[in-house]
Short mmCIF file of C-alpha atoms in Angstrom, two decimals:
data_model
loop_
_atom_site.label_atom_id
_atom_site.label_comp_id
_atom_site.label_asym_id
_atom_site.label_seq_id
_atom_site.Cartn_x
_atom_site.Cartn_y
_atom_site.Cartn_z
CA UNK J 1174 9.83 28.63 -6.24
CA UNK J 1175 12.80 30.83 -4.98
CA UNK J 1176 14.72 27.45 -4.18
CA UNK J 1177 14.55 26.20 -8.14
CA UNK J 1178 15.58 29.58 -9.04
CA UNK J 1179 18.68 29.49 -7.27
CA UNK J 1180 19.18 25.32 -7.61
CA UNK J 1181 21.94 24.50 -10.21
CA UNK J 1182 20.93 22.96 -13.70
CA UNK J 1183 22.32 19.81 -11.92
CA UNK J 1184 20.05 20.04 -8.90
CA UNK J 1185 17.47 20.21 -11.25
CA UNK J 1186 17.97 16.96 -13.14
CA UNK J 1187 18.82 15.00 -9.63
CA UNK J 1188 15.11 16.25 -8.72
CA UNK J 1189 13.44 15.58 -11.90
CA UNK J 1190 14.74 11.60 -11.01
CA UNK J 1191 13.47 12.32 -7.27
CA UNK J 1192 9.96 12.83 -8.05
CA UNK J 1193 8.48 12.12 -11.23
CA UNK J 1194 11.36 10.30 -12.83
CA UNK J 1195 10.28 6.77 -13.07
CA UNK J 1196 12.30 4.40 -15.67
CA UNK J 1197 11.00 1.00 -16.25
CA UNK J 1198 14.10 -0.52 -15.19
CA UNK J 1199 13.22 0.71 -11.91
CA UNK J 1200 9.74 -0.84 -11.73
CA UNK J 1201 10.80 -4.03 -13.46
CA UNK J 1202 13.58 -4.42 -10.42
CA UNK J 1203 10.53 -3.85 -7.88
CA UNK J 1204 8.01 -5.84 -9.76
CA UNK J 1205 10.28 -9.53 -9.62
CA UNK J 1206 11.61 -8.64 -6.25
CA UNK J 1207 7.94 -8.34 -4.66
CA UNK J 1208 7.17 -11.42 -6.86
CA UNK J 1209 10.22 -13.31 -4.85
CA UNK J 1210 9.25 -11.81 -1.90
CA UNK J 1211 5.59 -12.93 -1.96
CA UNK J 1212 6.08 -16.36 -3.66
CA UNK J 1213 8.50 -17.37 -0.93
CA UNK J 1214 6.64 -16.96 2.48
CA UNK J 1215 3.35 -18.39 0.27
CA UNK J 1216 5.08 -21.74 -0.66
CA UNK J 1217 7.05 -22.12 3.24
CA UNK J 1218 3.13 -21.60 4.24
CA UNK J 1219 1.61 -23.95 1.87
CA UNK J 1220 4.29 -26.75 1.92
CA UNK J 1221 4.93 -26.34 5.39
CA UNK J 1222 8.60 -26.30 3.89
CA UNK J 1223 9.64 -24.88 7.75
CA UNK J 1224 8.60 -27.05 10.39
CA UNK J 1225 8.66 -24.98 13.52
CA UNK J 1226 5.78 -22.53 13.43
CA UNK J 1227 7.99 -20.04 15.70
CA UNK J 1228 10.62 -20.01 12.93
CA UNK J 1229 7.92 -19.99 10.22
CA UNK J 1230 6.24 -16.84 11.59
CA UNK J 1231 9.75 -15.46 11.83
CA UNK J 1232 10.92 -15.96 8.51
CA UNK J 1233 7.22 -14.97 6.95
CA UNK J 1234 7.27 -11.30 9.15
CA UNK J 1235 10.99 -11.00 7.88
CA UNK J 1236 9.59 -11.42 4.17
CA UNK J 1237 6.79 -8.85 4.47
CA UNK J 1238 8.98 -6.31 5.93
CA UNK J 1239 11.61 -6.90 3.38
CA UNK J 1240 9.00 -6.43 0.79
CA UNK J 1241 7.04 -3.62 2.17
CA UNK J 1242 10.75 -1.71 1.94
CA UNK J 1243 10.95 -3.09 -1.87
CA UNK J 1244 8.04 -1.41 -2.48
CA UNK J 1245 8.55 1.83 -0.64
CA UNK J 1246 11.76 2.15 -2.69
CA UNK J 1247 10.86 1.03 -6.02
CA UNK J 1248 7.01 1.91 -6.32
CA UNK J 1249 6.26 4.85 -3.82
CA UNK J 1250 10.14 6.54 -4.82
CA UNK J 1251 10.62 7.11 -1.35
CA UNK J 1252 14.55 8.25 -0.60
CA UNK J 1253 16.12 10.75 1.35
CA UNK J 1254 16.29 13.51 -1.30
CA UNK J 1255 12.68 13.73 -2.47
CA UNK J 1256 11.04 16.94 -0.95
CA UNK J 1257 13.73 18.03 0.97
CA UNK J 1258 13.86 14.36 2.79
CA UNK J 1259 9.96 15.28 3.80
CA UNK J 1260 8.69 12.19 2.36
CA UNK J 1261 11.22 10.22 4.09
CA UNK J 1262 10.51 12.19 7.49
CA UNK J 1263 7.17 11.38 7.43
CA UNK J 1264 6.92 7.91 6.88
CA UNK J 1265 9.59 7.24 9.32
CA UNK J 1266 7.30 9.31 11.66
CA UNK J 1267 4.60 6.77 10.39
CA UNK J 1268 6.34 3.16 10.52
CA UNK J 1269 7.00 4.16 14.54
CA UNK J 1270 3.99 5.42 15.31
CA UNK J 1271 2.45 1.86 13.51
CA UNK J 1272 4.61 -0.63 15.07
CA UNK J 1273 3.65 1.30 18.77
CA UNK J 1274 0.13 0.62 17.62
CA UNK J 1275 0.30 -2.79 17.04
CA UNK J 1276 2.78 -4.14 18.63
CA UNK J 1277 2.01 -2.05 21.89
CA UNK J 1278 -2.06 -3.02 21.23
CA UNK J 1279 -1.40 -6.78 21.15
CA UNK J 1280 1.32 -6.45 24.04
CA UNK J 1281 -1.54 -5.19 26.62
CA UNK J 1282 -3.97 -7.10 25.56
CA UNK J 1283 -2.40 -10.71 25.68
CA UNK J 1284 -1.53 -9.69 29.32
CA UNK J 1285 -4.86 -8.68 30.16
CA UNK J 1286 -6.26 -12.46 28.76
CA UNK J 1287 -3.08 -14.29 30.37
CA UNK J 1288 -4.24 -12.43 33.28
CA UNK J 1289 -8.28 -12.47 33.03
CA UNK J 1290 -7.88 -16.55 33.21
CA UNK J 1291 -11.17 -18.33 34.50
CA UNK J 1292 -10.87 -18.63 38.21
CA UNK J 1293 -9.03 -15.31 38.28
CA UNK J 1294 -11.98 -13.27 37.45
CA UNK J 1295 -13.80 -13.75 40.60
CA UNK J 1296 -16.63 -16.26 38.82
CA UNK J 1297 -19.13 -17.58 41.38
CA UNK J 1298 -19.27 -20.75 39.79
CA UNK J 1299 -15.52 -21.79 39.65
CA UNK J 1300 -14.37 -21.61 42.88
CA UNK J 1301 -10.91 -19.48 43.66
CA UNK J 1302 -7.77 -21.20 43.50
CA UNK J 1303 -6.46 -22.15 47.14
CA UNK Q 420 19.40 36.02 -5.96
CA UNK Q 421 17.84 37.70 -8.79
CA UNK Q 422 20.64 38.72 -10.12
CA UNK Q 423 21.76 35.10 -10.50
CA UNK Q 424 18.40 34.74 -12.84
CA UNK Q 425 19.01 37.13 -14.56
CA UNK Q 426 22.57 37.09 -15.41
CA UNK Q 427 21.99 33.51 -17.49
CA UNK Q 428 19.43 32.24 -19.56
CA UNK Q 429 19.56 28.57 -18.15
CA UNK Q 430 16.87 29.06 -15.46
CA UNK Q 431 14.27 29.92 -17.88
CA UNK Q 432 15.37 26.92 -20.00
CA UNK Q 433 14.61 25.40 -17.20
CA UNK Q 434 11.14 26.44 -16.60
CA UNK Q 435 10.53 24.63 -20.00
CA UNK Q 436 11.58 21.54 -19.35
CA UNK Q 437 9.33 21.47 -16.06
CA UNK Q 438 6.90 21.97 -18.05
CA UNK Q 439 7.63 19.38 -20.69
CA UNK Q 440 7.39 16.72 -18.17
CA UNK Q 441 7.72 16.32 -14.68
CA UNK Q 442 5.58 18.09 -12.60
CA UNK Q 443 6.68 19.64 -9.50
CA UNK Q 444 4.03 20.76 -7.62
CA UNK Q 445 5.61 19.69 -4.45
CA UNK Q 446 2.74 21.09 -2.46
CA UNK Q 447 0.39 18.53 -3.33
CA UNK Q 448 2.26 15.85 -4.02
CA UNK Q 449 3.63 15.96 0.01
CA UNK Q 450 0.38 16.95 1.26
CA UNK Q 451 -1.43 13.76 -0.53
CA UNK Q 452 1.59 11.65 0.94
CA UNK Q 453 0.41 13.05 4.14
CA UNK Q 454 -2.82 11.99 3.48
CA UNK Q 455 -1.40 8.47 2.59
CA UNK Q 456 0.35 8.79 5.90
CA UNK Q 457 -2.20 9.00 7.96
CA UNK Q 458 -4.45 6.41 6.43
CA UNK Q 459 -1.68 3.98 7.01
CA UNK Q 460 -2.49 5.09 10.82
CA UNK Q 461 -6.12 4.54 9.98
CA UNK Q 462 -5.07 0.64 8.82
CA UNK Q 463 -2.03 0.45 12.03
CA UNK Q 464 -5.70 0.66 14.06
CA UNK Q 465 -7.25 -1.88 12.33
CA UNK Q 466 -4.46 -4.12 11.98
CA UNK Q 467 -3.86 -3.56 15.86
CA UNK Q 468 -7.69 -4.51 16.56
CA UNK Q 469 -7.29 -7.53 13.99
CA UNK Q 470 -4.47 -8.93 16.11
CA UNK Q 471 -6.02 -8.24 19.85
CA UNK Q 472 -9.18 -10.32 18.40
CA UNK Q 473 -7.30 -12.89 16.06
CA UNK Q 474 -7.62 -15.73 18.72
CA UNK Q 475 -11.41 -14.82 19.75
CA UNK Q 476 -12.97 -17.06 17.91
CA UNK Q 477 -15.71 -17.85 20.23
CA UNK Q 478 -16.27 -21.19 19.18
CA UNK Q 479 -16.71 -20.37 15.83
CA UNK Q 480 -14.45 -20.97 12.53
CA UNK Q 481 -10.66 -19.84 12.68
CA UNK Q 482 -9.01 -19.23 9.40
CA UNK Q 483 -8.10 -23.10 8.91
CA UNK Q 484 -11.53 -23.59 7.95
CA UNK Q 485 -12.11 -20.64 6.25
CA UNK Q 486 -9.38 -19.36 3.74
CA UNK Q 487 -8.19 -20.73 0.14
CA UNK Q 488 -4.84 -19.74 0.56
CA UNK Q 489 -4.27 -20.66 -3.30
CA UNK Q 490 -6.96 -17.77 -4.08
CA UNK Q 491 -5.36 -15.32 -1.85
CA UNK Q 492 -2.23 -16.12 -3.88
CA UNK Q 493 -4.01 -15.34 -7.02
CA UNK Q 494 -5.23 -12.33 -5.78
CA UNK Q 495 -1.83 -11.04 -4.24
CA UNK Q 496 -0.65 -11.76 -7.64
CA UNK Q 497 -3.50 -9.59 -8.86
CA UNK Q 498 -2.91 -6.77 -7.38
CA UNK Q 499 1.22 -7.27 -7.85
CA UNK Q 500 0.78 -7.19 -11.46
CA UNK Q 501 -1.59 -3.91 -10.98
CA UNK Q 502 0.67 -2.51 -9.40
CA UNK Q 503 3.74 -2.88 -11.83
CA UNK Q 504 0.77 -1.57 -14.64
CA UNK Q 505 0.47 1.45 -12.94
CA UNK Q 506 3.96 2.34 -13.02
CA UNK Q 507 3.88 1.56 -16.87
CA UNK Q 508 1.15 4.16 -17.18
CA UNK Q 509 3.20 6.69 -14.79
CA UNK Q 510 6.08 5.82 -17.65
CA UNK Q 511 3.60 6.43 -20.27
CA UNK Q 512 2.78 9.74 -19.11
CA UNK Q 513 6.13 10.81 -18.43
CA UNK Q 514 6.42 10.49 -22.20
CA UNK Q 515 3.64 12.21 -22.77
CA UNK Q 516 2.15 9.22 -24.79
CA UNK Q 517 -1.83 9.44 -23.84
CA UNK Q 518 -2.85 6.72 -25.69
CA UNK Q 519 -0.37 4.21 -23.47
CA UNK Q 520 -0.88 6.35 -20.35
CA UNK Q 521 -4.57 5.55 -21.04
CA UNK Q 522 -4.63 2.21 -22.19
CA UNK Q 523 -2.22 1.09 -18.89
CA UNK Q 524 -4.71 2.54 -16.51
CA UNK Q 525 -7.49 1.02 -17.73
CA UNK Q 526 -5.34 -2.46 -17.50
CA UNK Q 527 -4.67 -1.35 -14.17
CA UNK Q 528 -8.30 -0.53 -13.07
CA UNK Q 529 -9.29 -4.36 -14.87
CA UNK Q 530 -7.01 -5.96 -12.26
CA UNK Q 531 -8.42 -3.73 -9.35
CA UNK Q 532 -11.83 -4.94 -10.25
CA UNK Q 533 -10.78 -8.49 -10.33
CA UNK Q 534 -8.91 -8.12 -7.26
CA UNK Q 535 -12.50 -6.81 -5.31
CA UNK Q 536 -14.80 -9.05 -7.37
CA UNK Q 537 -12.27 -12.17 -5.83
CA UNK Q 538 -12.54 -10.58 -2.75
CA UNK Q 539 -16.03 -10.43 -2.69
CA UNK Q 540 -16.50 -14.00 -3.86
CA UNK Q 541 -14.46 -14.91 -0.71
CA UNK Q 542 -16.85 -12.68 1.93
CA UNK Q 543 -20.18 -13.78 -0.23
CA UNK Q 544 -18.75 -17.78 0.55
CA UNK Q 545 -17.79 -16.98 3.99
CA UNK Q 546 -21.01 -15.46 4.75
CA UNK Q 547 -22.67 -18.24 3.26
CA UNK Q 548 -21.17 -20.61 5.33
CA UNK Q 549 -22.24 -18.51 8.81
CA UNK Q 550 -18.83 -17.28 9.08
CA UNK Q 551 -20.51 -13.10 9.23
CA UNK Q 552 -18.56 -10.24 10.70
CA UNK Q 553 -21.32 -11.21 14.04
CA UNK Q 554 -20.01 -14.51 14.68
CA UNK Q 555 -16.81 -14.17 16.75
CA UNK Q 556 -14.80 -10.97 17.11
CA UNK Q 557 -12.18 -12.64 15.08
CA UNK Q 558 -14.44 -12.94 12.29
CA UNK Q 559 -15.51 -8.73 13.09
CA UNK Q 560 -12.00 -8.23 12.73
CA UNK Q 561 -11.22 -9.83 9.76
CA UNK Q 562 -14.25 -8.48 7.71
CA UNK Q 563 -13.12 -4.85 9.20
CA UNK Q 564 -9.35 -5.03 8.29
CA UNK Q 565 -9.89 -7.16 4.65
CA UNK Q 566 -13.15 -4.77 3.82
CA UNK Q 567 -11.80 -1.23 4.46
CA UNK Q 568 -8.71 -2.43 2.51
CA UNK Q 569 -10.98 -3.54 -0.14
CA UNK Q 570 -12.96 -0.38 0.42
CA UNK Q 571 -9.60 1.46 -0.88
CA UNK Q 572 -8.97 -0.38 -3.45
CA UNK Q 573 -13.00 0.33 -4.99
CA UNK Q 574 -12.26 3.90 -4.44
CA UNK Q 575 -9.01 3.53 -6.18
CA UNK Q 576 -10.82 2.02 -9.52
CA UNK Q 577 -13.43 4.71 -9.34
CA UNK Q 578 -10.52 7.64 -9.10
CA UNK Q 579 -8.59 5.69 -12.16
CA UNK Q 580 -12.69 5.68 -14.02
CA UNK Q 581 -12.66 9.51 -13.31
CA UNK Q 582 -8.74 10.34 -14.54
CA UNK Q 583 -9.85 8.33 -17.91
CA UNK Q 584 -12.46 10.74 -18.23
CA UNK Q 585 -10.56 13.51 -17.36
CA UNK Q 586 -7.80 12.19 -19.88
CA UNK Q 587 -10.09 11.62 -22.55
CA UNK Q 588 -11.53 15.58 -22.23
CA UNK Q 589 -8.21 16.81 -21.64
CA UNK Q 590 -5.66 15.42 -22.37
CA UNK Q 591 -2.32 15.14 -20.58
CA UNK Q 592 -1.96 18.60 -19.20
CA UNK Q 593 -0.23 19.28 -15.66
CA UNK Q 594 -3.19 19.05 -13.69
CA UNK Q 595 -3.69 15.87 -14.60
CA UNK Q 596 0.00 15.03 -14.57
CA UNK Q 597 -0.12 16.04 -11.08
CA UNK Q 598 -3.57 13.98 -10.51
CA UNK Q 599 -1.93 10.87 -12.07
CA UNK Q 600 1.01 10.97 -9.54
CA UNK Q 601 -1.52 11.32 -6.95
CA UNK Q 602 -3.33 8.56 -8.21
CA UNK Q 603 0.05 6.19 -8.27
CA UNK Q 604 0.71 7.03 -5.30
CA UNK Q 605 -2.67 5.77 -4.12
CA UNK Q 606 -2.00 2.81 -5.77
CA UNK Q 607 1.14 1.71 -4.79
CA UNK Q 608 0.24 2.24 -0.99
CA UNK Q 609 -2.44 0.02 -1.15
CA UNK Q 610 -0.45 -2.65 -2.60
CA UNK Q 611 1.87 -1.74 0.38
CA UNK Q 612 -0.65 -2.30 2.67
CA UNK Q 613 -1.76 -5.59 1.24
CA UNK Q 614 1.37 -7.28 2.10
CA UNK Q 615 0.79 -6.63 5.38
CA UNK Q 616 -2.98 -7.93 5.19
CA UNK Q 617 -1.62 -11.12 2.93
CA UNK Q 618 1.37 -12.02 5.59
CA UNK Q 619 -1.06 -11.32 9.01
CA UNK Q 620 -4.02 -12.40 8.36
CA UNK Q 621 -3.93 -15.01 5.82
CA UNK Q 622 0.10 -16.56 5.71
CA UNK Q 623 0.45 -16.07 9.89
CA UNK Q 624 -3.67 -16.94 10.61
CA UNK Q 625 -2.66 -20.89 8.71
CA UNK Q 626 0.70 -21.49 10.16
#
């Protein structure tokens, strides 16, 4: 409480916007932006519009991501200045920790199947490579 | 610092217009993002055990055969449009207009319902088909990462039942200012975390 007493009047409007300000405008902007975002990767999926499935994958990660950002901007009203840059902090903190998860998950174990290939394993009933 | 208070009268003028109409109970407004936080770490599991199994189909169906990509596009549209009702309840209340606050959540809680009763049409066919969480650990995957996220999303229609109670008996006071933001919050992660559920296991699963 001792910080809004000695905040500005100004401070005080700039955090009114941070956390509980929500215009429509705001909301409209993330609404047809995730509508882009989502309609796009759909219709390359559905049309096949890009041939190569490498680029395709590409192109459809680089949509989510761009959306999930939309989102956390627009919907969530996540930004540097609301609670003290907490918010921020933490999902920052979050978004690594995730993409170590996953990423590092599916890393390890495509090695171990690239690795655990039949013949490899030490199956009676294939015989060992020469 | 007290001094400072004193000498004007523009700090208590500004103790009215907190009250007026944004809250700013900062403590539980950062602790529930915590929350949020680490439920995203809750789905980064799932999501990583989705992608270990999503080849393992062990000779059963892979998502070819099983998803309607045209109803996961209704449904991602579903919950879109949820989402952007939400906020216009979130505006609603920031206006202090209960009737719209209350009328957009219910809108909101609809399209929630429509979103799991789709979803559930989609396991009850799956399941139908022989394509249960037992058949291949893709298929334990999927049923894991889609259900809990559908799991939230029940949860989140049941907390939007309760605040139209509460709203109803109460009215729009701060506590359930506070609860609302909460509740939006809720919301809008979900739909966060559906884009990631849409573009892995259904857009990436086809190409």
């Amino acid at each position: 409480m001792n910080t809004h007493q000695a905040a500005a009047p100004g401070h005080a409007d700039a955090d009114a916007h941070d956390r509980g300000g929500f215009t429509l405008r705001t909301y409209l902007t993330g609404f047809v932006l995730a509508a882009i975002l989502t309609a796009v990767p759909f219709w390359i999926v559905m049309t096949g519009a890009i041939p190569g499935a490498g680029t395709a994958r590409a192109v459809v990660i680089a949509f989510a991501i761009a959306q999930i950002i939309v989102q956390t901007v627009t919907f969530l009203h996540v930004n540097a200045r609301a609670q003290g840059g907490w918010t921020l902090l933490a999902y920052v903190f979050t978004a690594v920790l995730l993409v170590i998860t996953i990423a590092g998950s599916i890393w390890i174990m495509y090695h171990l199947n690239a690795n655990m290939m039949p013949g490899m394993m030490g199956d009676p009933t294939v015989s060992p490579a020469p | 610092m007290s001094q400072s208070v004193a000498d004007t009268a523009a700090p208590l003028e500004f103790y009215q217009l907190e009250d007026d109409g944004v809250v700013h109970d900062s403590g539980t407004l950062l602790g529930f993002w915590i929350y949020l936080m680490s439920d995203a770490l809750l789905f980064a599991t799932v999501f990583a055990t989705f992608g270990v199994l999503s080849s393992s189909f062990a000779g059963g169906p892979g998502p070819r055969e099983l998803f309607d990509l045209g109803l996961v596009a209704v449904n991602t549209s579903i919950l879109l449009l949820s989402a952007l009702t939400c906020g216009l309840a979130m505006i609603s209340m920031q206006g202090g207009r209960l009737g719209a606050t209350q009328l957009w959540l219910a809108v909101t809680a609809l399209l929630g319902m429509a979103f799991v009763g789709i979803e559930l049409h989609e396991f009850s066919e799956m399941i139908a088909e022989g394509a249960t969480p037992q058949r291949s650990g893709y298929l334990s995957g999927f049923f894991t990462l889609v259900g809990t996220h559908g799991l939230h999303v029940t949860f989140g229609v049941i907390w939007i039942a309760v605040m139209l109670v509460q709203l109803r008996q109460r009215g729009l006071h701060q506590e359930n200012r506070r609860r609302l933001l909460c509740l939006s919050m809720f919301w809008h992660f979900l739909d966060v975390i559906w884009i990631g559920v849409f573009t892995f296991v259904y857009l990436l699963g086809m190409l």
